Amino acid sequence: MNNALLRSEIELTLKSPLDTERLLDLLDQLQPFDLAEVLRELDEAARLELITHLPLTDAAEAIEYLEPELQYSLLNRLSDDIASPLLKQMSSDTVVDMLLAVHPLQAEKMLRLLPADYREQINNLMSYPEYTAGSLMTVDYISARAYWTGEHTINHIRKVGHEAEIVSYIYVTGTRGELMGIVSLKEIILAPPQTHLIDIATTEFISVPAEMEQEEVAQILSRYNFYALPVVDHQRRLIGIITYDDVVDVIHEEATEDIHKLGGSQPLDEPYFKTSIFSLYKKRIVWLMILFVGGAYTATVLESYQSTLDQVVALSFFIPLLIGTGGNTGSQIVSTLVRALGIGEVKFGDLFRVMRKEMLTGLFLGLSLGVIGLIRAAMMGVETSIGYVVALSALFIVLWSSIVSAILPLVLHRLKIDPAVVSGPLITTLVDGTGLIIYLSIAKVILNI
Amino acid sequence: MNNALLRSEIELTLKSPLDTERLLDLLDQLQPFDLAEVLRELDEAARLELITHLPLTDAAEAIEYLEPELQYSLLNRLSDDIASPLLKQMSSDTVVDMLLAVHPLQAEKMLRLLPADYREQINNLMSYPEYTAGSLMTVDYISARAYWTGEHTINHIRKVGHEAEIVSYIYVTGTRGELMGIVSLKEIILAPPQTHLIDIATTEFISVPAEMEQEEVAQILSRYNFYALPVVDHQRRLIGIITYDDVVDVIHEEATEDIHKLGGSQPLDEPYFKTSIFSLYKKRIVWLMILFVGGAYTATVLESYQSTLDQVVALSFFIPLLIGTGGNTGSQIVSTLVRALGIGEVKFGDLFRVMRKEMLTGLFLGLSLGVIGLIRAAMMGVETSIGYVVALSALFIVLWSSIVSAILPLVLHRLKIDPAVVSGPLITTLVDGTGLIIYLSIAKVILNI
C-alpha cells in the first residue's frame, strides 16, 4: 500500500470508534520517517492519541524525524509517565537539538524527566558549539572494559542493548575511561567466548576532538568509510560517537552551502519554503549590494574611454558579449576549483600547477572564441578591423579571467577564508571592468584612435 | 606518529635487509586508506613485496582504496596463490569496478582465479549499467532462512562471517530467495536463542529495484537514515545490498556534478588533476560557445538602439552594471532552486508559490538597488534624468530576472531535463539582452528620445 493511502486510512481509523488492533496493524506498515509525516499532518489531539498507541521504540524513532519545536510541544503535552520513557529512548543528539531549540527554562523542565546521570550527560552535550564534532555526537553507544571476555560483553549487551542506538561496534575503554580500542560485534561473535576484548579490538583507530569542525569530521568519515567516529577529550577519554547518518546530513548541508555561496548568495539556514521573504532578502542583498557598488567602477572605466566610444559607437555593441564571456570562463573555473578545494583534491601548494593548467586551457578556449567572434562581427557587417578587435579581445579576456579565477580561490583558502565567496557573480564583476580595459585598449591600438 | 613519518619509515624498512617483524609493526599503525596511499607511492617491486607481507584482510582492504587500473596491475603481477584469496576477500562491488575498467579478456582471465559460483555472481553484477542501484550493490552480505533460530544463525555467522563484509544486518529470505525481512545482529543477540528469525525480523522494509537511478537510491537512504538498502529483482528476490559508504560517494559525486553544471561547464568525470587540458577544454567549450553565439544577440539589440546611444553616450556607461545585476540576481535564484529541486525540497507543483516568493523578494531587492543606483549616478555627475533611468532599470531588470530564474529550473525539471543546465552563466546570458531592452526602452521614454 502506498504512503498516501495508508495515511488517510490511519486518519479514518483514528476518527472512528477506536479499533486499536486495526490501527497498530496499519502503523506497523510504516517506516519511522513516514510515521513522522503522518504525525505532522494530524491535528494535535490525534497526534497525542496516536503516540500513546505506538510501541515505545517506534514512537521514539518517529518523533526523532520531527522538527525540534514540534518534538517539544508533543512531549510537553504528553503525561510525564509517557513522555519520560520516550525522552529516554530518543537518541541523545536529537534530544540535545530539541532542548537547544526551546527556551532554557522549558529545556530545564523537560530535563527533569530524565534520570540524574543521563541528565548530566545531556547537559554536557548541550555545551558544545554548533557545527563542531561535539554537536554531532551521541552517547547512545556501548562501552566495555578491556579485560572483559567476549561472553561477558555479549551478556552486557543483552542487559543494556535495548537502550543503545549503536551496538555494531563496542568501544573498549580503560580504567580512566580512556578509549583503548574498537571491536565490532561480528569480531566478538567470531572469536572464542573467553577471548579478552583488548586482544581482538583494533587499537589503531582514528578519533576526533570535540572541537573539530563538522566539515572535517565529514571528510574523515567519508575518506575512511567509517561507520562511526569516536570523539575524545584532551585526556583521550571517550565522550561520544558520531555516526554516518549525521555525517550524511552534514555532507548535504555543506554542499548546499557551497552551491548557495557560489551562486552569489549567503547560504540559507533553512529549507527554501521555510525561509521567509525577509530572510531571503537579507541573504541576497549583502552580495548584490557589494557587487552593485563594486561593479559601478565599470561605469567609471567606460566614462574614461568616452572619446573612444564616441568615435566608434559600434564598439559598444560588443561590450555585453565580451565581458559576459570573461565572466562565464571565470564562473566555470571557480566552481571547479572551489569544489576541488572543498573535497581536498587541490591545495594551495598546487597553485602553479593550477595556473599552468588553466592558462593553457584558457589559451585554447580564447582562440576558439576569438575565431567565432571574427565570424560573428563579419556577419553583422561591421568593419573588418572591429572584427579583429573583438577576436583579439575575446582571447585576452578569457586568458585574463583564467588567471584571476585560478589564483583567487586558492589564495583565499590559504588565508582560511572560504573560497566559495569567489562566486560566479563576484568573479564576473571582477573581470567585467578589467575586460573593458582590455577591449578598449586593444581597440585604441588597432583602430588607431 | 603521523602518516608521512610512518611512510618514510616503511620505505626505509623495505629497502634495508628485510626485518618482517618491524615492518608489520609499522604497517599495523596504518588505516587501510593510509596503507593504500603508501602502496601508491612505492615502486612496483616494493609494492608487491609489501602486499605479500600483509595479513590477508588488511591487504585486501588497502587494495580496495586504489584506482581500478592499479588494482588490476597489482593483482595481475602477484602469483595466483596470493592473488586468488585477495580477490575473494575484496568486496564484490570493488572487484566489479576493477574488472569493468580493464579489457574484457583481462577481466576474464582474472575471473578464473575465483570459485565458479562467485565468478557467476560477479559476472551478473557486471551486467548492471553504471549509475544504477545494480552498479552500487555488493553480494557480501549474510542471508538466513526465515525458520532458522537465533542460535542457528549465530553459528552460521561464525562459519561464513569471515568473508562477509556486512554482518550488522542479516537478510531473511524464503525458499525462492525472496526477501522476507531484515533483522539486526543486535536483535538476534537480545532475543532468546530459540526464537525464529521471522519472529524478530522487520517485515516492513524498503527495497529498491536494480534499475533505480543512483541519485534516487541516495535520497532514500539518506531520508530514512538506513545503514544499507536491499536490492531485489522483479520476483522480489534479494540480489544484493547497497551500503551507506557507497551512497556517501554518490552524494559527493552528485553535488560535484551540480556545482560544475551551475558554474556553466559540463561536469568533470575525474578529479581535477587527472583531467587533461584537452578534456577540460572539451567540458568547457561547449557551453562557452553556446553562450557566446547566443549572447551575440546582445550586439544586435544594441545595434538596433544605435541612435539612442548616439544621442546619449552616457547611457552606455551603465550597461555592464545593470546587466551584471540582472545576472547576479538570476545566479542567486537558480543556484538556490536547482539545489532545492535536487534534494527534493521543491517540486514543479510549487511553481506559483516559488514565483510569488521570488517576485516579492525581487521587488525589495530591486527597490534597494534602485536607490543605490540613483545615488551612484548622482555621484558620477551625470544628468538627474539618467539617474532615474538607471534606478528604474535596476528595479525592473531585477524583477524580470527573478521571474525568469524562478520559472526556468522548475519547468526543466518537469520536462525531465536536469535543471542544473540553467547555470549562472546561462541565466546571465539570457537576461543580458532582455535587460538591455528594458534599460534602453526606459531611457527612450524618460529621456524622450
PDB file of N, CA, C and O in Angstrom, chain A residues 289-350:
ATOM      1  N   MET A 289      24.469  44.109  -3.163  1.00  0.00           N
ATOM      2  CA  MET A 289      24.917  45.488  -2.929  1.00  0.00           C
ATOM      3  C   MET A 289      26.406  45.620  -3.142  1.00  0.00           C
ATOM      4  O   MET A 289      26.868  46.530  -3.828  1.00  0.00           O
ATOM      5  N   ILE A 290      27.182  44.700  -2.542  1.00  0.00           N
ATOM      6  CA  ILE A 290      28.634  44.754  -2.712  1.00  0.00           C
ATOM      7  C   ILE A 290      28.970  44.743  -4.204  1.00  0.00           C
ATOM      8  O   ILE A 290      29.768  45.543  -4.693  1.00  0.00           O
ATOM      9  N   LEU A 291      28.303  43.838  -4.941  1.00  0.00           N
ATOM     10  CA  LEU A 291      28.614  43.710  -6.362  1.00  0.00           C
ATOM     11  C   LEU A 291      28.126  44.922  -7.146  1.00  0.00           C
ATOM     12  O   LEU A 291      28.764  45.351  -8.103  1.00  0.00           O
ATOM     13  N   PHE A 292      26.990  45.485  -6.720  1.00  0.00           N
ATOM     14  CA  PHE A 292      26.449  46.651  -7.429  1.00  0.00           C
ATOM     15  C   PHE A 292      27.352  47.853  -7.212  1.00  0.00           C
ATOM     16  O   PHE A 292      27.719  48.555  -8.147  1.00  0.00           O
ATOM     17  N   VAL A 293      27.729  48.079  -5.961  1.00  0.00           N
ATOM     18  CA  VAL A 293      28.599  49.212  -5.656  1.00  0.00           C
ATOM     19  C   VAL A 293      29.973  48.982  -6.280  1.00  0.00           C
ATOM     20  O   VAL A 293      30.540  49.866  -6.935  1.00  0.00           O
ATOM     21  N   GLY A 294      30.505  47.749  -6.098  1.00  0.00           N
ATOM     22  CA  GLY A 294      31.810  47.442  -6.680  1.00  0.00           C
ATOM     23  C   GLY A 294      31.763  47.497  -8.201  1.00  0.00           C
ATOM     24  O   GLY A 294      32.649  48.048  -8.847  1.00  0.00           O
ATOM     25  N   GLY A 295      30.691  46.933  -8.767  1.00  0.00           N
ATOM     26  CA  GLY A 295      30.579  46.853 -10.226  1.00  0.00           C
ATOM     27  C   GLY A 295      30.398  48.216 -10.873  1.00  0.00           C
ATOM     28  O   GLY A 295      30.598  48.377 -12.084  1.00  0.00           O
ATOM     29  N   ALA A 296      30.026  49.193 -10.062  1.00  0.00           N
ATOM     30  CA  ALA A 296      29.806  50.525 -10.624  1.00  0.00           C
ATOM     31  C   ALA A 296      31.094  51.117 -11.186  1.00  0.00           C
ATOM     32  O   ALA A 296      31.060  52.070 -11.959  1.00  0.00           O
ATOM     33  N   TYR A 297      32.258  50.507 -10.817  1.00  0.00           N
ATOM     34  CA  TYR A 297      33.511  51.022 -11.390  1.00  0.00           C
ATOM     35  C   TYR A 297      33.554  50.812 -12.896  1.00  0.00           C
ATOM     36  O   TYR A 297      34.265  51.503 -13.606  1.00  0.00           O
ATOM     37  N   THR A 298      32.742  49.862 -13.393  1.00  0.00           N
ATOM     38  CA  THR A 298      32.708  49.677 -14.850  1.00  0.00           C
ATOM     39  C   THR A 298      32.226  50.951 -15.536  1.00  0.00           C
ATOM     40  O   THR A 298      32.673  51.279 -16.628  1.00  0.00           O
ATOM     41  N   ALA A 299      31.304  51.669 -14.867  1.00  0.00           N
ATOM     42  CA  ALA A 299      30.813  52.918 -15.444  1.00  0.00           C
ATOM     43  C   ALA A 299      31.948  53.930 -15.525  1.00  0.00           C
ATOM     44  O   ALA A 299      32.085  54.667 -16.513  1.00  0.00           O
ATOM     45  N   THR A 300      32.794  53.948 -14.463  1.00  0.00           N
ATOM     46  CA  THR A 300      33.929  54.871 -14.461  1.00  0.00           C
ATOM     47  C   THR A 300      34.898  54.526 -15.587  1.00  0.00           C
ATOM     48  O   THR A 300      35.409  55.410 -16.285  1.00  0.00           O
ATOM     49  N   VAL A 301      35.145  53.238 -15.754  1.00  0.00           N
ATOM     50  CA  VAL A 301      36.041  52.806 -16.823  1.00  0.00           C
ATOM     51  C   VAL A 301      35.506  53.290 -18.171  1.00  0.00           C
ATOM     52  O   VAL A 301      36.215  53.907 -18.964  1.00  0.00           O
ATOM     53  N   LEU A 302      34.213  53.038 -18.407  1.00  0.00           N
ATOM     54  CA  LEU A 302      33.629  53.419 -19.698  1.00  0.00           C
ATOM     55  C   LEU A 302      33.655  54.930 -19.881  1.00  0.00           C
ATOM     56  O   LEU A 302      33.907  55.425 -20.980  1.00  0.00           O
ATOM     57  N   GLU A 303      33.412  55.662 -18.785  1.00  0.00           N
ATOM     58  CA  GLU A 303      33.425  57.118 -18.880  1.00  0.00           C
ATOM     59  C   GLU A 303      34.799  57.595 -19.344  1.00  0.00           C
ATOM     60  O   GLU A 303      34.909  58.510 -20.163  1.00  0.00           O
ATOM     61  N   SER A 304      35.849  56.927 -18.826  1.00  0.00           N
ATOM     62  CA  SER A 304      37.193  57.377 -19.184  1.00  0.00           C
ATOM     63  C   SER A 304      37.527  57.046 -20.638  1.00  0.00           C
ATOM     64  O   SER A 304      38.466  57.586 -21.197  1.00  0.00           O
ATOM     65  N   TYR A 305      36.787  56.128 -21.228  1.00  0.00           N
ATOM     66  CA  TYR A 305      37.001  55.813 -22.645  1.00  0.00           C
ATOM     67  C   TYR A 305      35.953  56.497 -23.526  1.00  0.00           C
ATOM     68  O   TYR A 305      35.731  56.090 -24.645  1.00  0.00           O
ATOM     69  N   GLN A 306      35.292  57.523 -22.948  1.00  0.00           N
ATOM     70  CA  GLN A 306      34.179  58.145 -23.648  1.00  0.00           C
ATOM     71  C   GLN A 306      34.524  58.556 -25.079  1.00  0.00           C
ATOM     72  O   GLN A 306      33.769  58.302 -26.015  1.00  0.00           O
ATOM     73  N   SER A 307      35.728  59.150 -25.262  1.00  0.00           N
ATOM     74  CA  SER A 307      36.069  59.652 -26.602  1.00  0.00           C
ATOM     75  C   SER A 307      36.200  58.484 -27.584  1.00  0.00           C
ATOM     76  O   SER A 307      35.774  58.575 -28.734  1.00  0.00           O
ATOM     77  N   THR A 308      36.771  57.371 -27.107  1.00  0.00           N
ATOM     78  CA  THR A 308      36.886  56.201 -27.988  1.00  0.00           C
ATOM     79  C   THR A 308      35.500  55.722 -28.412  1.00  0.00           C
ATOM     80  O   THR A 308      35.256  55.446 -29.594  1.00  0.00           O
ATOM     81  N   LEU A 309      34.590  55.633 -27.434  1.00  0.00           N
ATOM     82  CA  LEU A 309      33.248  55.155 -27.739  1.00  0.00           C
ATOM     83  C   LEU A 309      32.501  56.139 -28.630  1.00  0.00           C
ATOM     84  O   LEU A 309      31.721  55.732 -29.493  1.00  0.00           O
ATOM     85  N   ASP A 310      32.774  57.457 -28.410  1.00  0.00           N
ATOM     86  CA  ASP A 310      32.133  58.478 -29.237  1.00  0.00           C
ATOM     87  C   ASP A 310      32.521  58.303 -30.702  1.00  0.00           C
ATOM     88  O   ASP A 310      31.694  58.395 -31.601  1.00  0.00           O
ATOM     89  N   GLN A 311      33.813  57.990 -30.907  1.00  0.00           N
ATOM     90  CA  GLN A 311      34.309  57.885 -32.277  1.00  0.00           C
ATOM     91  C   GLN A 311      33.807  56.634 -32.993  1.00  0.00           C
ATOM     92  O   GLN A 311      33.476  56.671 -34.160  1.00  0.00           O
ATOM     93  N   VAL A 312      33.773  55.527 -32.278  1.00  0.00           N
ATOM     94  CA  VAL A 312      33.306  54.283 -32.901  1.00  0.00           C
ATOM     95  C   VAL A 312      32.210  53.667 -32.044  1.00  0.00           C
ATOM     96  O   VAL A 312      32.462  52.827 -31.178  1.00  0.00           O
ATOM     97  N   VAL A 313      30.962  54.103 -32.273  1.00  0.00           N
ATOM     98  CA  VAL A 313      29.854  53.635 -31.445  1.00  0.00           C
ATOM     99  C   VAL A 313      29.678  52.112 -31.541  1.00  0.00           C
ATOM    100  O   VAL A 313      29.298  51.453 -30.582  1.00  0.00           O
ATOM    101  N   ALA A 314      30.040  51.542 -32.696  1.00  0.00           N
ATOM    102  CA  ALA A 314      29.889  50.098 -32.901  1.00  0.00           C
ATOM    103  C   ALA A 314      30.627  49.298 -31.838  1.00  0.00           C
ATOM    104  O   ALA A 314      30.275  48.163 -31.531  1.00  0.00           O
ATOM    105  N   LEU A 315      31.665  49.921 -31.245  1.00  0.00           N
ATOM    106  CA  LEU A 315      32.425  49.212 -30.212  1.00  0.00           C
ATOM    107  C   LEU A 315      31.538  48.823 -29.035  1.00  0.00           C
ATOM    108  O   LEU A 315      31.718  47.778 -28.418  1.00  0.00           O
ATOM    109  N   SER A 316      30.578  49.701 -28.711  1.00  0.00           N
ATOM    110  CA  SER A 316      29.755  49.426 -27.522  1.00  0.00           C
ATOM    111  C   SER A 316      28.835  48.233 -27.731  1.00  0.00           C
ATOM    112  O   SER A 316      28.409  47.602 -26.769  1.00  0.00           O
ATOM    113  N   PHE A 317      28.551  47.883 -29.012  1.00  0.00           N
ATOM    114  CA  PHE A 317      27.680  46.717 -29.268  1.00  0.00           C
ATOM    115  C   PHE A 317      28.240  45.440 -28.640  1.00  0.00           C
ATOM    116  O   PHE A 317      27.496  44.557 -28.232  1.00  0.00           O
ATOM    117  N   PHE A 318      29.573  45.334 -28.632  1.00  0.00           N
ATOM    118  CA  PHE A 318      30.191  44.065 -28.226  1.00  0.00           C
ATOM    119  C   PHE A 318      30.544  43.998 -26.743  1.00  0.00           C
ATOM    120  O   PHE A 318      31.101  43.016 -26.277  1.00  0.00           O
ATOM    121  N   ILE A 319      30.220  45.107 -26.029  1.00  0.00           N
ATOM    122  CA  ILE A 319      30.575  45.135 -24.602  1.00  0.00           C
ATOM    123  C   ILE A 319      29.935  43.974 -23.820  1.00  0.00           C
ATOM    124  O   ILE A 319      30.644  43.208 -23.161  1.00  0.00           O
ATOM    125  N   PRO A 320      28.595  43.798 -23.886  1.00  0.00           N
ATOM    126  CA  PRO A 320      27.993  42.718 -23.074  1.00  0.00           C
ATOM    127  C   PRO A 320      28.540  41.349 -23.455  1.00  0.00           C
ATOM    128  O   PRO A 320      28.822  40.530 -22.582  1.00  0.00           O
ATOM    129  N   LEU A 321      28.730  41.097 -24.752  1.00  0.00           N
ATOM    130  CA  LEU A 321      29.199  39.801 -25.207  1.00  0.00           C
ATOM    131  C   LEU A 321      30.586  39.490 -24.646  1.00  0.00           C
ATOM    132  O   LEU A 321      30.839  38.422 -24.084  1.00  0.00           O
ATOM    133  N   LEU A 322      31.508  40.462 -24.774  1.00  0.00           N
ATOM    134  CA  LEU A 322      32.895  40.208 -24.378  1.00  0.00           C
ATOM    135  C   LEU A 322      33.051  40.085 -22.873  1.00  0.00           C
ATOM    136  O   LEU A 322      33.714  39.171 -22.373  1.00  0.00           O
ATOM    137  N   ILE A 323      32.426  41.006 -22.119  1.00  0.00           N
ATOM    138  CA  ILE A 323      32.604  40.881 -20.671  1.00  0.00           C
ATOM    139  C   ILE A 323      31.826  39.672 -20.158  1.00  0.00           C
ATOM    140  O   ILE A 323      32.242  39.019 -19.208  1.00  0.00           O
ATOM    141  N   GLY A 324      30.735  39.333 -20.813  1.00  0.00           N
ATOM    142  CA  GLY A 324      29.987  38.135 -20.428  1.00  0.00           C
ATOM    143  C   GLY A 324      30.839  36.886 -20.571  1.00  0.00           C
ATOM    144  O   GLY A 324      30.857  36.020 -19.699  1.00  0.00           O
ATOM    145  N   THR A 325      31.593  36.820 -21.663  1.00  0.00           N
ATOM    146  CA  THR A 325      32.448  35.657 -21.896  1.00  0.00           C
ATOM    147  C   THR A 325      33.517  35.537 -20.814  1.00  0.00           C
ATOM    148  O   THR A 325      33.801  34.450 -20.321  1.00  0.00           O
ATOM    149  N   GLY A 326      34.087  36.676 -20.437  1.00  0.00           N
ATOM    150  CA  GLY A 326      35.070  36.652 -19.349  1.00  0.00           C
ATOM    151  C   GLY A 326      34.433  36.103 -18.079  1.00  0.00           C
ATOM    152  O   GLY A 326      35.014  35.262 -17.391  1.00  0.00           O
ATOM    153  N   GLY A 327      33.240  36.563 -17.784  1.00  0.00           N
ATOM    154  CA  GLY A 327      32.528  36.098 -16.596  1.00  0.00           C
ATOM    155  C   GLY A 327      32.209  34.614 -16.665  1.00  0.00           C
ATOM    156  O   GLY A 327      32.373  33.898 -15.683  1.00  0.00           O
ATOM    157  N   ASN A 328      31.785  34.153 -17.827  1.00  0.00           N
ATOM    158  CA  ASN A 328      31.451  32.731 -17.972  1.00  0.00           C
ATOM    159  C   ASN A 328      32.671  31.840 -17.737  1.00  0.00           C
ATOM    160  O   ASN A 328      32.588  30.832 -17.039  1.00  0.00           O
ATOM    161  N   THR A 329      33.798  32.232 -18.351  1.00  0.00           N
ATOM    162  CA  THR A 329      35.027  31.465 -18.153  1.00  0.00           C
ATOM    163  C   THR A 329      35.379  31.418 -16.670  1.00  0.00           C
ATOM    164  O   THR A 329      35.681  30.364 -16.114  1.00  0.00           O
ATOM    165  N   GLY A 330      35.320  32.578 -16.032  1.00  0.00           N
ATOM    166  CA  GLY A 330      35.656  32.652 -14.618  1.00  0.00           C
ATOM    167  C   GLY A 330      34.739  31.791 -13.774  1.00  0.00           C
ATOM    168  O   GLY A 330      35.185  31.078 -12.873  1.00  0.00           O
ATOM    169  N   SER A 331      33.459  31.830 -14.102  1.00  0.00           N
ATOM    170  CA  SER A 331      32.486  31.059 -13.339  1.00  0.00           C
ATOM    171  C   SER A 331      32.762  29.557 -13.451  1.00  0.00           C
ATOM    172  O   SER A 331      32.683  28.819 -12.464  1.00  0.00           O
ATOM    173  N   GLN A 332      33.120  29.113 -14.648  1.00  0.00           N
ATOM    174  CA  GLN A 332      33.463  27.691 -14.831  1.00  0.00           C
ATOM    175  C   GLN A 332      34.640  27.302 -13.951  1.00  0.00           C
ATOM    176  O   GLN A 332      34.624  26.281 -13.269  1.00  0.00           O
ATOM    177  N   ILE A 333      35.661  28.150 -13.959  1.00  0.00           N
ATOM    178  CA  ILE A 333      36.885  27.799 -13.236  1.00  0.00           C
ATOM    179  C   ILE A 333      36.673  27.840 -11.728  1.00  0.00           C
ATOM    180  O   ILE A 333      37.048  26.913 -11.016  1.00  0.00           O
ATOM    181  N   VAL A 334      36.044  28.913 -11.213  1.00  0.00           N
ATOM    182  CA  VAL A 334      35.916  28.982  -9.757  1.00  0.00           C
ATOM    183  C   VAL A 334      35.029  27.869  -9.221  1.00  0.00           C
ATOM    184  O   VAL A 334      35.308  27.310  -8.169  1.00  0.00           O
ATOM    185  N   SER A 335      33.971  27.499  -9.955  1.00  0.00           N
ATOM    186  CA  SER A 335      33.122  26.435  -9.420  1.00  0.00           C
ATOM    187  C   SER A 335      33.903  25.119  -9.358  1.00  0.00           C
ATOM    188  O   SER A 335      33.813  24.383  -8.380  1.00  0.00           O
ATOM    189  N   THR A 336      34.717  24.849 -10.381  1.00  0.00           N
ATOM    190  CA  THR A 336      35.520  23.625 -10.362  1.00  0.00           C
ATOM    191  C   THR A 336      36.539  23.658  -9.216  1.00  0.00           C
ATOM    192  O   THR A 336      36.688  22.702  -8.468  1.00  0.00           O
ATOM    193  N   LEU A 337      37.222  24.797  -9.075  1.00  0.00           N
ATOM    194  CA  LEU A 337      38.285  24.858  -8.063  1.00  0.00           C
ATOM    195  C   LEU A 337      37.740  24.901  -6.643  1.00  0.00           C
ATOM    196  O   LEU A 337      38.302  24.288  -5.738  1.00  0.00           O
ATOM    197  N   VAL A 338      36.638  25.622  -6.438  1.00  0.00           N
ATOM    198  CA  VAL A 338      36.074  25.695  -5.084  1.00  0.00           C
ATOM    199  C   VAL A 338      35.658  24.299  -4.625  1.00  0.00           C
ATOM    200  O   VAL A 338      35.921  23.884  -3.496  1.00  0.00           O
ATOM    201  N   ARG A 339      35.037  23.538  -5.525  1.00  0.00           N
ATOM    202  CA  ARG A 339      34.645  22.175  -5.168  1.00  0.00           C
ATOM    203  C   ARG A 339      35.878  21.299  -4.907  1.00  0.00           C
ATOM    204  O   ARG A 339      35.920  20.543  -3.942  1.00  0.00           O
ATOM    205  N   ALA A 340      36.877  21.443  -5.780  1.00  0.00           N
ATOM    206  CA  ALA A 340      38.093  20.636  -5.624  1.00  0.00           C
ATOM    207  C   ALA A 340      38.786  20.960  -4.299  1.00  0.00           C
ATOM    208  O   ALA A 340      39.302  20.070  -3.620  1.00  0.00           O
ATOM    209  N   LEU A 341      38.779  22.237  -3.909  1.00  0.00           N
ATOM    210  CA  LEU A 341      39.350  22.613  -2.612  1.00  0.00           C
ATOM    211  C   LEU A 341      38.504  22.038  -1.484  1.00  0.00           C
ATOM    212  O   LEU A 341      39.019  21.545  -0.487  1.00  0.00           O
ATOM    213  N   GLY A 342      37.193  22.091  -1.661  1.00  0.00           N
ATOM    214  CA  GLY A 342      36.268  21.641  -0.619  1.00  0.00           C
ATOM    215  C   GLY A 342      36.408  20.158  -0.306  1.00  0.00           C
ATOM    216  O   GLY A 342      36.301  19.753   0.846  1.00  0.00           O
ATOM    217  N   ILE A 343      36.650  19.349  -1.336  1.00  0.00           N
ATOM    218  CA  ILE A 343      36.777  17.919  -1.066  1.00  0.00           C
ATOM    219  C   ILE A 343      38.249  17.497  -0.986  1.00  0.00           C
ATOM    220  O   ILE A 343      38.560  16.315  -0.984  1.00  0.00           O
ATOM    221  N   GLY A 344      39.133  18.500  -0.909  1.00  0.00           N
ATOM    222  CA  GLY A 344      40.536  18.196  -0.639  1.00  0.00           C
ATOM    223  C   GLY A 344      41.329  17.690  -1.834  1.00  0.00           C
ATOM    224  O   GLY A 344      42.414  17.126  -1.666  1.00  0.00           O
ATOM    225  N   GLU A 345      40.826  17.913  -3.056  1.00  0.00           N
ATOM    226  CA  GLU A 345      41.562  17.446  -4.240  1.00  0.00           C
ATOM    227  C   GLU A 345      42.703  18.380  -4.599  1.00  0.00           C
ATOM    228  O   GLU A 345      43.678  17.977  -5.221  1.00  0.00           O
ATOM    229  N   VAL A 346      42.526  19.669  -4.239  1.00  0.00           N
ATOM    230  CA  VAL A 346      43.503  20.687  -4.604  1.00  0.00           C
ATOM    231  C   VAL A 346      43.908  21.439  -3.332  1.00  0.00           C
ATOM    232  O   VAL A 346      43.076  21.635  -2.444  1.00  0.00           O
ATOM    233  N   LYS A 347      45.192  21.793  -3.238  1.00  0.00           N
ATOM    234  CA  LYS A 347      45.673  22.567  -2.085  1.00  0.00           C
ATOM    235  C   LYS A 347      46.406  23.808  -2.576  1.00  0.00           C
ATOM    236  O   LYS A 347      46.717  23.918  -3.751  1.00  0.00           O
ATOM    237  N   PHE A 348      46.724  24.725  -1.635  1.00  0.00           N
ATOM    238  CA  PHE A 348      47.416  25.944  -2.032  1.00  0.00           C
ATOM    239  C   PHE A 348      48.754  25.625  -2.694  1.00  0.00           C
ATOM    240  O   PHE A 348      49.174  26.301  -3.633  1.00  0.00           O
ATOM    241  N   GLY A 349      49.420  24.566  -2.233  1.00  0.00           N
ATOM    242  CA  GLY A 349      50.707  24.175  -2.796  1.00  0.00           C
ATOM    243  C   GLY A 349      50.632  23.861  -4.287  1.00  0.00           C
ATOM    244  O   GLY A 349      51.648  23.848  -4.977  1.00  0.00           O
ATOM    245  N   ASP A 350      49.418  23.616  -4.777  1.00  0.00           N
ATOM    246  CA  ASP A 350      49.270  23.283  -6.203  1.00  0.00           C
ATOM    247  C   ASP A 350      49.110  24.519  -7.079  1.00  0.00           C
ATOM    248  O   ASP A 350      48.831  24.397  -8.273  1.00  0.00           O
TER     249      ASP A 350
END
